[in-house]
Coordinates of N, CA and C in Angstrom, one line a residue:
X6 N 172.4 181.6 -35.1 CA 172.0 182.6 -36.1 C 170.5 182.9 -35.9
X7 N 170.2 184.2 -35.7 CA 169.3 184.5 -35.7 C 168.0 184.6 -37.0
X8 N 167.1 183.6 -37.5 CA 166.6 183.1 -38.4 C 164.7 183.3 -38.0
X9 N 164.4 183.9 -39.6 CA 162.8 184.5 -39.4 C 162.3 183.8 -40.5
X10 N 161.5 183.4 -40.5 CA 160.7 182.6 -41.4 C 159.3 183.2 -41.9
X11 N 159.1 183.8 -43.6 CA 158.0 184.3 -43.7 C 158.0 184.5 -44.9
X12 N 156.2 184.8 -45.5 CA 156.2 184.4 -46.7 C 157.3 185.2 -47.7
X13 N 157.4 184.4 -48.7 CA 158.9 185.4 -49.5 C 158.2 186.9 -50.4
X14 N 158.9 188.0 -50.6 CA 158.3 188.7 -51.2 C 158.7 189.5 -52.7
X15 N 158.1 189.8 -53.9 CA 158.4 189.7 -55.3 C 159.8 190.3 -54.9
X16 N 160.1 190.8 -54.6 CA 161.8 191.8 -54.8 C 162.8 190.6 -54.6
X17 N 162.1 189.1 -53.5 CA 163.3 188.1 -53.4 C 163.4 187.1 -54.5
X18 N 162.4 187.1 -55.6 CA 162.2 186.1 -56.1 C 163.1 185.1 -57.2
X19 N 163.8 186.2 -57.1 CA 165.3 185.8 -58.4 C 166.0 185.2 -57.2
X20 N 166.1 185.9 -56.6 CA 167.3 185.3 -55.2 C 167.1 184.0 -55.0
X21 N 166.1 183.7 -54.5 CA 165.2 182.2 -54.1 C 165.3 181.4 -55.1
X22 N 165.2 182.1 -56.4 CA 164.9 181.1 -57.0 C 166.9 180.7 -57.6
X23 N 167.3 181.5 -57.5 CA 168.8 181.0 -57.3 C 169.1 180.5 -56.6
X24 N 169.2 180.7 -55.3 CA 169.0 179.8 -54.0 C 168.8 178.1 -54.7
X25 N 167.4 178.2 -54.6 CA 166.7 176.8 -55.0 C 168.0 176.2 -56.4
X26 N 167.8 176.6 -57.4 CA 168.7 175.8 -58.4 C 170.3 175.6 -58.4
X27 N 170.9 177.1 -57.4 CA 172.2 176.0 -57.1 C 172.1 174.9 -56.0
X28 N 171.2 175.2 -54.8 CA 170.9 174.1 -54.3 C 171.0 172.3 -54.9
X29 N 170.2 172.7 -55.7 CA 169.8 171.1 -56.5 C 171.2 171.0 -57.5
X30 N 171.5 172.0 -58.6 CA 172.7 172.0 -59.2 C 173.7 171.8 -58.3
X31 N 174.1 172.3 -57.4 CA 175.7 171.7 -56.4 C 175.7 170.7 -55.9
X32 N 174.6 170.0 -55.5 CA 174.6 169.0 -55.1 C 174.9 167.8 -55.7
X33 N 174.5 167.8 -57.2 CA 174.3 167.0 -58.3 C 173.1 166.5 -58.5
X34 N 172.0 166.7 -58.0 CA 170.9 166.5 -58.0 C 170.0 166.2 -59.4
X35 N 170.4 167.3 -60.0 CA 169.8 167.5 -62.1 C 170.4 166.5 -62.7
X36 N 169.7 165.5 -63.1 CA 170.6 164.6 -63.9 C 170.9 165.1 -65.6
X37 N 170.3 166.4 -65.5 CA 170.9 167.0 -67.1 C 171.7 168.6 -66.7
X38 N 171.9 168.4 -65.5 CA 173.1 169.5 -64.9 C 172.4 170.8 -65.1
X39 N 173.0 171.8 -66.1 CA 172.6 172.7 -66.1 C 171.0 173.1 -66.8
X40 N 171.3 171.9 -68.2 CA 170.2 172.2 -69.1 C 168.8 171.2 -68.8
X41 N 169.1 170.5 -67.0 CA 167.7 170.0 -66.7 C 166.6 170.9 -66.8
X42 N 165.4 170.5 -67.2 CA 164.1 171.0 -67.5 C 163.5 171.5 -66.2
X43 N 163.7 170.3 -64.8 CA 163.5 171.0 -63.7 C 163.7 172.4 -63.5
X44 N 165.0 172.7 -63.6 CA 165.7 174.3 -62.9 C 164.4 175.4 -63.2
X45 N 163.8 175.5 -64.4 CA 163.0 176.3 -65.3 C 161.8 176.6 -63.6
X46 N 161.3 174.9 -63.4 CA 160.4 174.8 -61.7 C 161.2 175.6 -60.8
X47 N 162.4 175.1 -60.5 CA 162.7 175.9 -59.4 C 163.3 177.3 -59.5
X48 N 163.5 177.6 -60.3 CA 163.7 179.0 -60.4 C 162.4 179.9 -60.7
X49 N 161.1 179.5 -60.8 CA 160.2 180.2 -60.5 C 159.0 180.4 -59.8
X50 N 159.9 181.0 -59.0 CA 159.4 181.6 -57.3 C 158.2 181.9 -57.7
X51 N 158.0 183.2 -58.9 CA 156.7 183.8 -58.8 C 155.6 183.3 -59.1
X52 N 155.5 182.0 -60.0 CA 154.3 181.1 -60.5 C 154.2 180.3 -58.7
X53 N 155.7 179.6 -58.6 CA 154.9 179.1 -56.9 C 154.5 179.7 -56.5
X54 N 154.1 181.2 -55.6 CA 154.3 182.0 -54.8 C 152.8 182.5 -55.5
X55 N 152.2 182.6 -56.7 CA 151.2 183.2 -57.1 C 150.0 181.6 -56.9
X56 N 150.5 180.5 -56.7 CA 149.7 179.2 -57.0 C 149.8 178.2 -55.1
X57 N 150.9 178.4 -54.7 CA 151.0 178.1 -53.7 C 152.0 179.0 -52.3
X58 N 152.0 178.7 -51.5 CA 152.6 179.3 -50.5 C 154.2 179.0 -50.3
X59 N 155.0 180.3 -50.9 CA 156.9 180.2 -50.5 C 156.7 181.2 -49.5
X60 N 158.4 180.1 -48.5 CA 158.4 181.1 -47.3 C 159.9 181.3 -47.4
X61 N 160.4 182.0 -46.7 CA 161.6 182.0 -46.4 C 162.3 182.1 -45.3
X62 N 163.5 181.9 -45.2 CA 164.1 181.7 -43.9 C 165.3 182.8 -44.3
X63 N 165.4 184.3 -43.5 CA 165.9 185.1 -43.9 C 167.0 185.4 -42.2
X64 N 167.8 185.6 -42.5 CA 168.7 185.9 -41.2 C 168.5 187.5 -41.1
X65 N 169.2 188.3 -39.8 CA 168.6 189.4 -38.9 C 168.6 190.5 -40.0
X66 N 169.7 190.3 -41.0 CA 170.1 191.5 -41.6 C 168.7 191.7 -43.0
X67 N 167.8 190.6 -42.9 CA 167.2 190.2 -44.1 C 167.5 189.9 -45.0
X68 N 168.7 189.3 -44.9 CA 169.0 188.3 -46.0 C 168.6 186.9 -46.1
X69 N 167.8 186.7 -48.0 CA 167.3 185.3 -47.8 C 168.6 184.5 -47.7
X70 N 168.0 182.9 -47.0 CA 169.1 181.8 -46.8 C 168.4 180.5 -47.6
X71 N 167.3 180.7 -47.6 CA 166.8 179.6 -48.3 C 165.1 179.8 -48.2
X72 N 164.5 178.5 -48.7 CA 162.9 178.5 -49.3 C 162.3 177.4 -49.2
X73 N 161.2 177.2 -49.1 CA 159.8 176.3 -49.7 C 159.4 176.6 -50.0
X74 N 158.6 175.6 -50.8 CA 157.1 175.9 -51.4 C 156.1 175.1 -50.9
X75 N 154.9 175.3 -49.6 CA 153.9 174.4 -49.0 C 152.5 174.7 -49.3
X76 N 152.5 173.3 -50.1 CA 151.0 173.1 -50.7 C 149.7 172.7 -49.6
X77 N 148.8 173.4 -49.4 CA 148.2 172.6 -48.5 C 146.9 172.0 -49.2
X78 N 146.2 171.3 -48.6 CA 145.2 170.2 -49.2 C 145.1 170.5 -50.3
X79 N 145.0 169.7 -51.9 CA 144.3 170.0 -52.7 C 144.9 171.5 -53.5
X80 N 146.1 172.0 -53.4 CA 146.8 172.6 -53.9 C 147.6 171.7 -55.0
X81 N 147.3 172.6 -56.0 CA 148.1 171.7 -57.7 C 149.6 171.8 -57.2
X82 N 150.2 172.3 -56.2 CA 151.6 172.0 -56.3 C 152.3 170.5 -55.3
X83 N 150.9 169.9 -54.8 CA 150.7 169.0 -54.5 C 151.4 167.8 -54.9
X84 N 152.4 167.0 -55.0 CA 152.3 165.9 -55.8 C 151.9 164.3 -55.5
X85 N 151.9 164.6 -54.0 CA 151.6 162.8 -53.5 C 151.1 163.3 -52.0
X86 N 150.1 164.1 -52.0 CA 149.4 164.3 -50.4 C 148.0 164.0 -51.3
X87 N 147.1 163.4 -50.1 CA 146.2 162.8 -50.1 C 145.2 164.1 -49.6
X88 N 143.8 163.9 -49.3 CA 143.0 165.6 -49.4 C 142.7 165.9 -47.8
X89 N 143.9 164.8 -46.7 CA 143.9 165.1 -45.6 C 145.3 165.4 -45.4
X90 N 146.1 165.9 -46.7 CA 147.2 165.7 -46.0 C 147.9 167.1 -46.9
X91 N 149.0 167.9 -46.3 CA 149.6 168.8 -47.1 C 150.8 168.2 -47.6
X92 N 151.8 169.3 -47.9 CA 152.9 169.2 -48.6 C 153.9 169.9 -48.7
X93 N 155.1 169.9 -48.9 CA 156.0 170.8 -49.1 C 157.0 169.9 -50.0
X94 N 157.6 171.4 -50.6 CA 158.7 170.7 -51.6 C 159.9 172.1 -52.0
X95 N 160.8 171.9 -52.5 CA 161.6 172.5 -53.2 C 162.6 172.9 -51.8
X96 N 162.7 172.8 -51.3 CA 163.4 172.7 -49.7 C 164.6 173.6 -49.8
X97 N 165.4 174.3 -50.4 CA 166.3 174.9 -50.5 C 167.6 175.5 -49.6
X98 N 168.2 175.3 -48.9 CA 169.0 176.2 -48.2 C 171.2 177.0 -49.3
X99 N 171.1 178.3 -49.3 CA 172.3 178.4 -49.8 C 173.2 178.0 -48.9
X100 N 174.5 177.6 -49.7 CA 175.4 176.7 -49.4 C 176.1 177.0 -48.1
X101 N 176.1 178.5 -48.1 CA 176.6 179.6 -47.3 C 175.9 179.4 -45.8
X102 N 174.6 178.9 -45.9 CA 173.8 178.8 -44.5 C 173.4 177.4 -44.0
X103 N 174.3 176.5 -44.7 CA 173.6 175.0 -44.5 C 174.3 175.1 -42.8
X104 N 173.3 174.4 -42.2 CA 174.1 173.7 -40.4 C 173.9 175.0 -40.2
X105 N 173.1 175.9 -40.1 CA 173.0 177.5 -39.1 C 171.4 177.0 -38.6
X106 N 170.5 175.6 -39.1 CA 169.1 176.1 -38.7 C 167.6 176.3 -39.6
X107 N 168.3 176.7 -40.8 CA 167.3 177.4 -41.7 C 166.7 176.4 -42.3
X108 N 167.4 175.2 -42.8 CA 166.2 174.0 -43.1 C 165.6 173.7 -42.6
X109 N 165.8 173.0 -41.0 CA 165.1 172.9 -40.2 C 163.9 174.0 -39.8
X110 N 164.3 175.2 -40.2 CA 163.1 176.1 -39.2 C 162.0 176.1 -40.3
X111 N 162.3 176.3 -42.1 CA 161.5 175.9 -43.2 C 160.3 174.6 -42.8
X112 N 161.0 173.8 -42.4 CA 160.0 172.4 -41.9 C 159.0 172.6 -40.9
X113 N 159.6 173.4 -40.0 CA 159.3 173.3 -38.9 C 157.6 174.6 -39.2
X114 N 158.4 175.8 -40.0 CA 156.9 176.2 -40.3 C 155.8 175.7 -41.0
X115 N 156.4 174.6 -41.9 CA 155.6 174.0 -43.0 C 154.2 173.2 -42.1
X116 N 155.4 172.5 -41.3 CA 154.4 171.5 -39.8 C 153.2 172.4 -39.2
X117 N 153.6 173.6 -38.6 CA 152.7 174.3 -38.0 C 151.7 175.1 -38.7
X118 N 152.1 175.0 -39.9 CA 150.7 175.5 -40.9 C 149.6 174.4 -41.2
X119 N 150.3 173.3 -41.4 CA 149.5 171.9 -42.0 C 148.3 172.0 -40.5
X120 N 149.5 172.1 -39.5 CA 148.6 171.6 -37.9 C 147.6 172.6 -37.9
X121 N 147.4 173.8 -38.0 CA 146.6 174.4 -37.6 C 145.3 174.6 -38.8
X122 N 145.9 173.4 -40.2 CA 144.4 173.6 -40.6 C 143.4 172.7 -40.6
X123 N 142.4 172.3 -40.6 CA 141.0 172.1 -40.4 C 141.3 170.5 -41.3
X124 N 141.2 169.7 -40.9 CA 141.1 168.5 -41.6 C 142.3 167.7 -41.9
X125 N 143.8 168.1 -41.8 CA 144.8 167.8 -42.1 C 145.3 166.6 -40.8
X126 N 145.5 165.3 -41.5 CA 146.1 164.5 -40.5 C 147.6 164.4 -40.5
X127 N 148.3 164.8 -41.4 CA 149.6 164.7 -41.8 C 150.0 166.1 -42.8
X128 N 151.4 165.5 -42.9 CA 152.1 166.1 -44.2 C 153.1 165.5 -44.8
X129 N 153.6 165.5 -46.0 CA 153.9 164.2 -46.8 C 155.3 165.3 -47.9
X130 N 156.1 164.7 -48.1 CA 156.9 164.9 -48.9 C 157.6 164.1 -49.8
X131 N 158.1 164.4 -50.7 CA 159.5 163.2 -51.3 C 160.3 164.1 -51.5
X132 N 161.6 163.1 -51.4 CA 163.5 163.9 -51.6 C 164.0 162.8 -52.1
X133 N 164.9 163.1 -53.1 CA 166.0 162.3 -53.4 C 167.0 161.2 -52.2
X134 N 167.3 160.1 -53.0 CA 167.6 159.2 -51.7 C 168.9 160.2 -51.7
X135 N 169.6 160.9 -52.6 CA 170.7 161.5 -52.1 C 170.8 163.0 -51.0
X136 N 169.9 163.2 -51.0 CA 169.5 164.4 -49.9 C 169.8 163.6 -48.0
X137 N 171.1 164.0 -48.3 CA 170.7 162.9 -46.6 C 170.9 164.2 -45.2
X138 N 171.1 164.9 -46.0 CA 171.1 166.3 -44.5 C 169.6 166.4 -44.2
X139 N 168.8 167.0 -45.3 CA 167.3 166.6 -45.3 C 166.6 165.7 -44.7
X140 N 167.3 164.2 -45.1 CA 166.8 163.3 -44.6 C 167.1 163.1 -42.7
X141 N 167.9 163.7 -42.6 CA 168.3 164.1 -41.0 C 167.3 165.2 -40.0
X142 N 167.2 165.7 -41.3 CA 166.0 166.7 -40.4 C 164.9 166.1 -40.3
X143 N 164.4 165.5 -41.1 CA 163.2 164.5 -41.2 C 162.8 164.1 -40.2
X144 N 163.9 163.3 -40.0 CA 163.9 161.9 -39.0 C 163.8 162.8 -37.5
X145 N 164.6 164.0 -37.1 CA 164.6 164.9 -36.2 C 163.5 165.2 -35.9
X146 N 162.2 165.6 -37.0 CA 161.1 166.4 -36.7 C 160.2 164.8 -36.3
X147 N 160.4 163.9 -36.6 CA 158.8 163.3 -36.1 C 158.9 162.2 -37.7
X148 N 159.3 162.8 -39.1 CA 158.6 162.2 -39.8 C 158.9 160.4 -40.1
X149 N 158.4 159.7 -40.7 CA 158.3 158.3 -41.2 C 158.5 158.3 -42.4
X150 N 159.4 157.2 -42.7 CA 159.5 156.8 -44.4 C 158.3 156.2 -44.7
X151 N 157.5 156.1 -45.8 CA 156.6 155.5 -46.4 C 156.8 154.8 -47.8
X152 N 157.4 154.1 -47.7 CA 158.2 153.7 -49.3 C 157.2 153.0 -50.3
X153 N 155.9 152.6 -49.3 CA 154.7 151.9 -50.3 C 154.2 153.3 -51.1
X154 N 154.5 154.8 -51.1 CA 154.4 155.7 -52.0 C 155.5 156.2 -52.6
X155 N 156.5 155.7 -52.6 CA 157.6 156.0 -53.3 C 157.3 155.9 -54.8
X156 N 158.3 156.9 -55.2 CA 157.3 157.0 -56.5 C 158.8 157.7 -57.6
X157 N 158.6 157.8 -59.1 CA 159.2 158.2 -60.2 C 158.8 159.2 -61.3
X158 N 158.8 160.4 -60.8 CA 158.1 161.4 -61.4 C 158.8 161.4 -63.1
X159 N 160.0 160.7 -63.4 CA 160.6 160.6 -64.8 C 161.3 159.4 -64.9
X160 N 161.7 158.9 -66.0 CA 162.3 157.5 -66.1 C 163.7 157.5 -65.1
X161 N 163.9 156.7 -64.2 CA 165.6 156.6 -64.1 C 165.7 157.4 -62.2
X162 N 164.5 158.3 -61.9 CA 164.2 159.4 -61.2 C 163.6 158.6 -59.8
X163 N 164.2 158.5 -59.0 CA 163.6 157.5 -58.1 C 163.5 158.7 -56.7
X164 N 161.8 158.7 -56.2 CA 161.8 159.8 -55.0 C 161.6 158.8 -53.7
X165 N 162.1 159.1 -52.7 CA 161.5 158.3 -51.2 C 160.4 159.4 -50.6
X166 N 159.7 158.7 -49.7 CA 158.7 159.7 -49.5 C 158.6 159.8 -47.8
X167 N 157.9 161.0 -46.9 CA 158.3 160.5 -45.8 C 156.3 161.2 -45.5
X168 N 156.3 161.0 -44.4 CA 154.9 161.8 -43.8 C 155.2 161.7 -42.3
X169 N 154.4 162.7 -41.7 CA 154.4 163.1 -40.4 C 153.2 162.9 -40.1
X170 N 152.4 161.9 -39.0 CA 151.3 162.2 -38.5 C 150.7 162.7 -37.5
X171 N 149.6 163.4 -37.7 CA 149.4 164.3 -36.5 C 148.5 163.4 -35.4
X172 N 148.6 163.9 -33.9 CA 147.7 162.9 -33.1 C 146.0 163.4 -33.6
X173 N 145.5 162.2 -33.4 CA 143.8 163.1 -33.6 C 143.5 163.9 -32.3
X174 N 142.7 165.1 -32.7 CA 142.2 165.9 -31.3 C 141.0 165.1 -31.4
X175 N 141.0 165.2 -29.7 CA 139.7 165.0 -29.4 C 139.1 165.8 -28.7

């Protein structure tokens, strides 16, 4: 499948942000299903998109397939990157496009932005231990579990964390 990656733009933002919440809803992800307080985050693309960087992964015809949202240094959408390190989160792919590519190529842009900016040694995420396709791509790209930052953003809510580090230039 032919797959483009680029920032998302307002006309997609409902889409994405559907994208993103059945994502997490099909999976079982929301531990309050429909009426989790999460969905309200991931359904809105335009606050990420106005605060941090969403991209998308759109196939030939321009149709979105899925989304992130990547924080870099010191971006409030940040939640456990350190002020050398970026971030990404909300990972998305529709159900329709999983195994064509598009998660992976999401990462894969996330990586190449972190790398080309000025001070960044890594990039740092958390996912549900039940995300194990994600966790596949992870492990594919380079990254490392870090479990000494594993962390619980709500009671009961347990995240693993992974990071990629970059070699130093010299």
């Amino acid at each position: 499948m032919d797959i483009t990656i680029r920032p998302v733009e307002p006309a997609e933002y409902a889409a994405l942000g559907e994208i993103t919440a059945e994502a997490y809803l099909g999976d079982g992800l929301l531990d309050y299903g429909a009426d989790d307080p999460y969905l309200v985050q991931l359904r809105d693309v335009p606050r990420r998109a106005e605060e941090a960087e969403v991209l998308v992964a759109a196939d030939a015809r321009g149709r979105v397939l899925g989304g992130v949202t990547y924080a870099p240094p010191g971006n409030r959408w940040a939640d456990i990157a350190t002020p050398d390190e970026a971030e990404f989160r909300m990972l998305a792919v529709s159900r329709e496009a999983r195994g064509a590519g598009a998660g992976e190529a999401l990462v894969r842009a996330c990586i190449d932005r972190a790398r080309t900016t000025a001070g960044v040694t890594g990039i740092v995420l958390s996912t549900q231990p039940a995300m194990r396709g994600a966790h596949r791509i992870y492990g594919r790209l380079g990254f490392v579990r870090t479990p000494e930052r594993d962390w619980y953003p709500i009671e009961g809510l347990s995240l693993l964390t992974y990071r990629l580090e970059f070699p130093a230039v010299s």
